[in-house]
Coordinates of C-alpha atoms in Angstrom, one line a residue:
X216 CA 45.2 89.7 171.9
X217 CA 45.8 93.6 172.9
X218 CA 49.3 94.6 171.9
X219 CA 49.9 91.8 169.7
X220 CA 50.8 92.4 166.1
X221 CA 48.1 91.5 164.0
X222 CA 48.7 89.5 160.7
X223 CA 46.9 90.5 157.6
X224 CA 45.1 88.3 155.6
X225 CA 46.1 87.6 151.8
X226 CA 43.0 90.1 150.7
X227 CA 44.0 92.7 152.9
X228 CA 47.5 92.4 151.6
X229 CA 46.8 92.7 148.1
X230 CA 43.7 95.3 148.5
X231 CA 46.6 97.7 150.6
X232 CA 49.0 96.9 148.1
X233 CA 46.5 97.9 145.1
X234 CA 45.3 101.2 146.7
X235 CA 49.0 102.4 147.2
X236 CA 49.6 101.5 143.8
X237 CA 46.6 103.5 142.5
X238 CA 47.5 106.6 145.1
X239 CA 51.3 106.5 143.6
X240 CA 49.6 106.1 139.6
X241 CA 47.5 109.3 140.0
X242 CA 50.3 111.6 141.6
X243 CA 52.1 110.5 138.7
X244 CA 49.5 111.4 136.4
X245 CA 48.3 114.3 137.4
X246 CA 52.1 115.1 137.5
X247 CA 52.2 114.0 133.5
X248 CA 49.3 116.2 132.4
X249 CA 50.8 119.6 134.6
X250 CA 53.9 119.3 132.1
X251 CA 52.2 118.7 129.0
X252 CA 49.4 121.3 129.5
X253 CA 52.7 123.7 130.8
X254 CA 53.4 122.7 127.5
X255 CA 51.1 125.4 125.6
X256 CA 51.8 127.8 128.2
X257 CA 56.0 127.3 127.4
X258 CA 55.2 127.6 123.5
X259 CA 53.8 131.0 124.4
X260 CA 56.5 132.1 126.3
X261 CA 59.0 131.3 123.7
X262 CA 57.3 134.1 121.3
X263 CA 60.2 136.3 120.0
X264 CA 62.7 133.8 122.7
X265 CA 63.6 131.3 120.0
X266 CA 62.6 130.5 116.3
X267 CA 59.6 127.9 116.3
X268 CA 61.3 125.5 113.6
X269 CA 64.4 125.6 115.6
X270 CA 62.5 125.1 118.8
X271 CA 60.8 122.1 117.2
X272 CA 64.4 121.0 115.9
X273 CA 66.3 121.2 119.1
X274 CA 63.4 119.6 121.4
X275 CA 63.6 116.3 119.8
X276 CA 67.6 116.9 119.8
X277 CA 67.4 117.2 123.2
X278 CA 65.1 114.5 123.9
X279 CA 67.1 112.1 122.1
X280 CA 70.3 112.3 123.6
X281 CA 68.4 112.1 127.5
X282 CA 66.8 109.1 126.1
X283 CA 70.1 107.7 124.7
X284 CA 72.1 108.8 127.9
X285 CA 69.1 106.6 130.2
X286 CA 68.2 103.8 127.9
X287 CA 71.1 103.1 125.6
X288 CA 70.9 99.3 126.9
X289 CA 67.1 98.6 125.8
X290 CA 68.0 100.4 122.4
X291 CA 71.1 98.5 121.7
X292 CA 69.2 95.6 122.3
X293 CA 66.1 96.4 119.9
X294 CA 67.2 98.5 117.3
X295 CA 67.4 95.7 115.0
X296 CA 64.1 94.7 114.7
X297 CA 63.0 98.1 114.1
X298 CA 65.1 98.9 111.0
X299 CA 62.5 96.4 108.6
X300 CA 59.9 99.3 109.6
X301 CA 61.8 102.4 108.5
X302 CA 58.7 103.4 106.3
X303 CA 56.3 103.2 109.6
X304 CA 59.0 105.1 111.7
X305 CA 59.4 107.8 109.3
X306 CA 55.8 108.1 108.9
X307 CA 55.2 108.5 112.6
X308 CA 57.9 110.1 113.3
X309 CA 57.1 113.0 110.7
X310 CA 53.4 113.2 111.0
X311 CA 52.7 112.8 115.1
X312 CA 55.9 114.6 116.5
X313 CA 57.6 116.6 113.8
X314 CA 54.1 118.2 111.8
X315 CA 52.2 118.1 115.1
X316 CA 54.3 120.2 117.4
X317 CA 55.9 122.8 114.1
X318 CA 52.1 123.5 113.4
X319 CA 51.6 123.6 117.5
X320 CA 54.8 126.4 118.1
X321 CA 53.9 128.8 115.0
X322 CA 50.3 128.8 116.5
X323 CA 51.4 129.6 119.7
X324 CA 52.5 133.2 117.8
X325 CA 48.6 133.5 116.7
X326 CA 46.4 132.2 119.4
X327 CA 46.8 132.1 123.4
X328 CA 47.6 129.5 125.2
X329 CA 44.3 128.8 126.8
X330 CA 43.0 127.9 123.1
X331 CA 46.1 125.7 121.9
X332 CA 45.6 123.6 125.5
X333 CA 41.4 123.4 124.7
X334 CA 42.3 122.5 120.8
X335 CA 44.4 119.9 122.1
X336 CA 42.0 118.2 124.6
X337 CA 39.8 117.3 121.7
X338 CA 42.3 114.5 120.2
X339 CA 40.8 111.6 121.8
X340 CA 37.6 112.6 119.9
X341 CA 39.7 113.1 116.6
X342 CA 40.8 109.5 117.7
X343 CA 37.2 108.4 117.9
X344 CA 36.4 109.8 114.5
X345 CA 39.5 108.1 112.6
X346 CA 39.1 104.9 114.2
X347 CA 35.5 104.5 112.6
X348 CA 36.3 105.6 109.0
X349 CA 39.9 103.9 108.6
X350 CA 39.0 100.7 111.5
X351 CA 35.3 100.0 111.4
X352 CA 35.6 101.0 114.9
X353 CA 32.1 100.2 116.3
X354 CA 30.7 103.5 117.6
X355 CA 27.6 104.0 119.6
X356 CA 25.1 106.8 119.7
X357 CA 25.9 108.1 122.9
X358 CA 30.0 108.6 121.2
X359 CA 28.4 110.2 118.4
X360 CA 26.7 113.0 121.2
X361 CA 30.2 113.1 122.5
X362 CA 31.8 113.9 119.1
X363 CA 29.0 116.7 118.1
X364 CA 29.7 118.6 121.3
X365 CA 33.3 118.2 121.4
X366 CA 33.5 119.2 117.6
X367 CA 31.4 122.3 118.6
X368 CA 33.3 123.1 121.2
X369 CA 36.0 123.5 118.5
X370 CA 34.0 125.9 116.9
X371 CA 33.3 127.9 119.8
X372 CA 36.8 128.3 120.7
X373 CA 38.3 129.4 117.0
X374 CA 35.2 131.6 116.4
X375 CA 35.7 133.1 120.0
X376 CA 31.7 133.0 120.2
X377 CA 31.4 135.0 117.3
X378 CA 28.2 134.0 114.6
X379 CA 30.1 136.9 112.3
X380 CA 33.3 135.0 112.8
X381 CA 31.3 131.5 111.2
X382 CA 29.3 133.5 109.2
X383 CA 32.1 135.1 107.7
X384 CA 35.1 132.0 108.1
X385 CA 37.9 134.6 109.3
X386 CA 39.1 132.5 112.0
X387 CA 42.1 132.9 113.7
X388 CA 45.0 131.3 112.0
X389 CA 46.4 129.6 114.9
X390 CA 43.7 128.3 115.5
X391 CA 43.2 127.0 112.5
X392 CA 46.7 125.2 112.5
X393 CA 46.4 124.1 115.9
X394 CA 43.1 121.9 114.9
X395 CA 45.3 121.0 111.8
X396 CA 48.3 119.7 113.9
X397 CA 45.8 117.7 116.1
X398 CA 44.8 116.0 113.3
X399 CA 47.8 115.1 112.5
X400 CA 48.7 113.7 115.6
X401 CA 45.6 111.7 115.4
X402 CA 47.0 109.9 112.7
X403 CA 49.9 109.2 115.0
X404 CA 47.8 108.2 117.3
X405 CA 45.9 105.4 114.9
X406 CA 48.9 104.2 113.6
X407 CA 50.0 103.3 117.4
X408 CA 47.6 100.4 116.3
X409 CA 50.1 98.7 114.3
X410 CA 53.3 99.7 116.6
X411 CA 55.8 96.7 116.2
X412 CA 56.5 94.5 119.1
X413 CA 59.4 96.1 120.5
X414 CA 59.6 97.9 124.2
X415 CA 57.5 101.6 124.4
X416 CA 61.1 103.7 125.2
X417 CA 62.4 101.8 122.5
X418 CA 59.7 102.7 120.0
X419 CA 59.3 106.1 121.4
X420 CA 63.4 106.9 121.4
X421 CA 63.2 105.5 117.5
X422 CA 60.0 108.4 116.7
X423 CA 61.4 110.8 118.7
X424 CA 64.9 110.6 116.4
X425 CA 63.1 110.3 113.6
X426 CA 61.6 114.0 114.1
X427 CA 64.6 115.3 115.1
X428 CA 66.0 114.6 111.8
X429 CA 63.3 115.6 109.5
X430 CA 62.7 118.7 111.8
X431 CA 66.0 119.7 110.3
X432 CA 65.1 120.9 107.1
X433 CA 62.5 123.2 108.6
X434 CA 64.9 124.7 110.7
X435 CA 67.3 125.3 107.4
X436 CA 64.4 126.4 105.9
X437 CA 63.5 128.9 108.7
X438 CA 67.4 130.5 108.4
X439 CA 67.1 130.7 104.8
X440 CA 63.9 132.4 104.5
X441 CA 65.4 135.1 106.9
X442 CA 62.8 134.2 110.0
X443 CA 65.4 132.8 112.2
X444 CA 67.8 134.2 115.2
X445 CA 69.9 133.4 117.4
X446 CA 67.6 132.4 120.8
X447 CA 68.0 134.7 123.8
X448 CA 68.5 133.1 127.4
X449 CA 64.7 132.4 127.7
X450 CA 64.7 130.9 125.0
X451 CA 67.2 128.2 125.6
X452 CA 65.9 127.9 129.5
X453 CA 62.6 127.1 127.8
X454 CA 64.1 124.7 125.4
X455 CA 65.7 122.8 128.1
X456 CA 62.3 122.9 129.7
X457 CA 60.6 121.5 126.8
X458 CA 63.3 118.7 126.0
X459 CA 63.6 117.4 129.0
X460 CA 59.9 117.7 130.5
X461 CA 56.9 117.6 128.4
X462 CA 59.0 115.7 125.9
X463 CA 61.0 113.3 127.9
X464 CA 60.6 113.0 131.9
X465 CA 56.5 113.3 131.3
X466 CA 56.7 110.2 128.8
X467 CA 58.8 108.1 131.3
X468 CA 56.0 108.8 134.3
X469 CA 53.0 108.4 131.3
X470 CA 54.5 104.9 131.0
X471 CA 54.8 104.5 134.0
X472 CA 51.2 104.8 135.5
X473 CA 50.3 102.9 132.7
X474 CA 52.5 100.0 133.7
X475 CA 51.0 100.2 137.2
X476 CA 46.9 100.7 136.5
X477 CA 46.6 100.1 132.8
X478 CA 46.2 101.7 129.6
X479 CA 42.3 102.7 129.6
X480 CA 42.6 104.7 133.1
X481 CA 45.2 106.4 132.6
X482 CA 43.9 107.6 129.3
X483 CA 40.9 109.1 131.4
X484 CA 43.5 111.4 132.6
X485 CA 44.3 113.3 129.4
X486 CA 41.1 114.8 130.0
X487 CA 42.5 117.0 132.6
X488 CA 44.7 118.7 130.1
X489 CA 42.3 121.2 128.7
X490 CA 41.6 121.9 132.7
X491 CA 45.1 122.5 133.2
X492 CA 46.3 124.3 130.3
X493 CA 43.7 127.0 130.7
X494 CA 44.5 127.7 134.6
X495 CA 48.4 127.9 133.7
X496 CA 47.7 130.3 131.0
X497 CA 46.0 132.5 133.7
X498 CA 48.7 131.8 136.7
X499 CA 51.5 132.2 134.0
X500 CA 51.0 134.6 131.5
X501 CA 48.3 136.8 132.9
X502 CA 46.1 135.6 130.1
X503 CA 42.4 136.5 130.5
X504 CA 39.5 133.8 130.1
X505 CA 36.4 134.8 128.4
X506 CA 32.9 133.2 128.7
X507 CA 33.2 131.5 125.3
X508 CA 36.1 130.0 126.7
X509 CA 34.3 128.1 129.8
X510 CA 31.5 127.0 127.6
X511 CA 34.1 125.9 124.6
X512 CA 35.9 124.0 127.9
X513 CA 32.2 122.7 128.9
X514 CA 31.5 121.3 125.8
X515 CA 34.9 119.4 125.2
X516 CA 35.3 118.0 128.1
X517 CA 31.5 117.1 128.5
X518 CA 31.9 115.5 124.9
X519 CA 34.7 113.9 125.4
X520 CA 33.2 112.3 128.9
X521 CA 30.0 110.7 126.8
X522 CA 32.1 109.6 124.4
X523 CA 34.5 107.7 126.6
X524 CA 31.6 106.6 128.9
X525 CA 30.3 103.8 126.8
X526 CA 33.9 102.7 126.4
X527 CA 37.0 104.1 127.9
X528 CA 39.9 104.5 125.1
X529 CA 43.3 103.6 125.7
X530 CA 45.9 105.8 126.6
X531 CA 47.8 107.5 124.0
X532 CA 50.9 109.6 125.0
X533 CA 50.6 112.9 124.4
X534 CA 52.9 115.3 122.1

């Protein structure tokens, strides 16, 4: 009947009801991968702004009392059960957040920004790789394609495009520590596999203190080797960007969209880091792209796409 509200059937309900779901997923994911590929571009700018030991130190400082300040309840709660895994914690803890992102700030003082985001993108491969040699993972031809490229694409990047670089193995340093640090994070990654059975802010809040503590030493270390200072005003603004952004506020929406559309497409989305990170470092910090740079980008991303086609992997939070 004109005029007359029309009543919408169960399958209309629920198919209105998924789609806004989805829509509201996405802008929260492409709003995740923005901060963590600002990430590289922030580790840049803190150059000469603040120590990178202290910087690694302070973020997980920082992150840890916002995650204590929001979610004190759900930690009170669990903490318990998570003290019989102090061996696990500490191992994650020192491997995925501490040794990943101390290797990922001193290379920011060798390499460009543009690199450590492309470097980065490749950890769902590294993923790939581990889970077959330490899980029996089952991998299929097509994933093996994916690996080669993405692997090469590697290459391309630390060797700039250079057959005198490979020829003579002078790559860039932070490079080099950059594909170092994503290995280690792969390990992190692996050992999410055996997480115990506890909330993910719960498990995440118990890493991230973890790292903050054995971050210390390097920090100490850092003063008494004479490489430390006092960090200038950008140095703490970018602190308090990194704390609270790429460390904290990105994991809660990460979790988030994986809550509402599931693990395996959100994980599609980390691809878009390697996009991201490249085009900030342009925007940002004036850096310029090369050619060997697009077809390093081309060949992770492309690898990466085959071998998540067969099978898509399931999201892993980024560092």
């Amino acid at each position: 009947m004109p005029g007359s509200l029309q009543r919408l059937s169960p399958i209309s309900h629920f198919q209105a009801l998924s789609e806004a779901v989805g829509r509201r997923a996405y802008v929260l994911l492409v709003f995740t991968m923005v901060v963590w590929a600002a990430n590289s571009v922030a580790a840049r700018l803190a150059v000469g702004e603040i120590p990178p030991m202290l910087l690694t130190f302070l973020r997980w400082t920082v992150c840890c009392v916002a995650l204590f300040a929001t979610s004190r309840g759900q930690i009170a709660l669990h903490w318990r059960a998570l003290v019989p895994h102090w061996r696990y914690l500490l191992m994650m803890g020192t491997l995925g957040f501490t040794g990943f992102n101390a290797l990922f700030y001193a290379a920011a003082h060798h390499t460009t920004a543009a690199n450590l985001a492309i470097i980065q993108g490749t950890i769902p491969v590294f993923v790939l790789i581990g889970g077959f040699f330490f899980f029996g993972t089952r991998v299929r031809t097509l994933q093996v394609i994916g690996v080669a490229l993405t692997l090469t694409g590697i290459v391309v990047v630390a060797s700039q495009g250079r057959m005198s670089t490979l020829r003579s193995l002078a790559f860039n340093i932070g490079d080099v520590w950059m594909v170092i640090a994503s290995v280690l994070y792969t390990v992190y990654a692996l050992g999410l596999r055996r997480r115990p059975p506890v909330p993910q802010i719960v498990f995440f809040t118990a890493v991230a203190a973890v790292a903050a503590l054995v971050s210390l030493p390097l920090a100490l270390a850092e003063i008494a080797l004479g490489q430390s200072f006092v960090p200038s005003t950008r140095g703490w603004l970018l602190l308090l960007f990194i704390g609270l952004l790429p460390s904290f506020v990105s994991q809660l929406t990460f979790i988030r969209a994986v809550g509402l559309i599931g693990p395996a497409r959100a994980g599609v989305f980390m691809n878009l880091v390697p996009v991201f990170g490249p085009l900030l470092a342009v925007l940002v910090l004036r850096e310029s792209l090369s050619t060997y740079h697009a077809v390093a980008l081309a060949m992770v991303l492309g690898g990466i796409a085959i071998a998540e086609y067969v099978r898509p992997a399931a999201a892993t939070p980024a560092p």
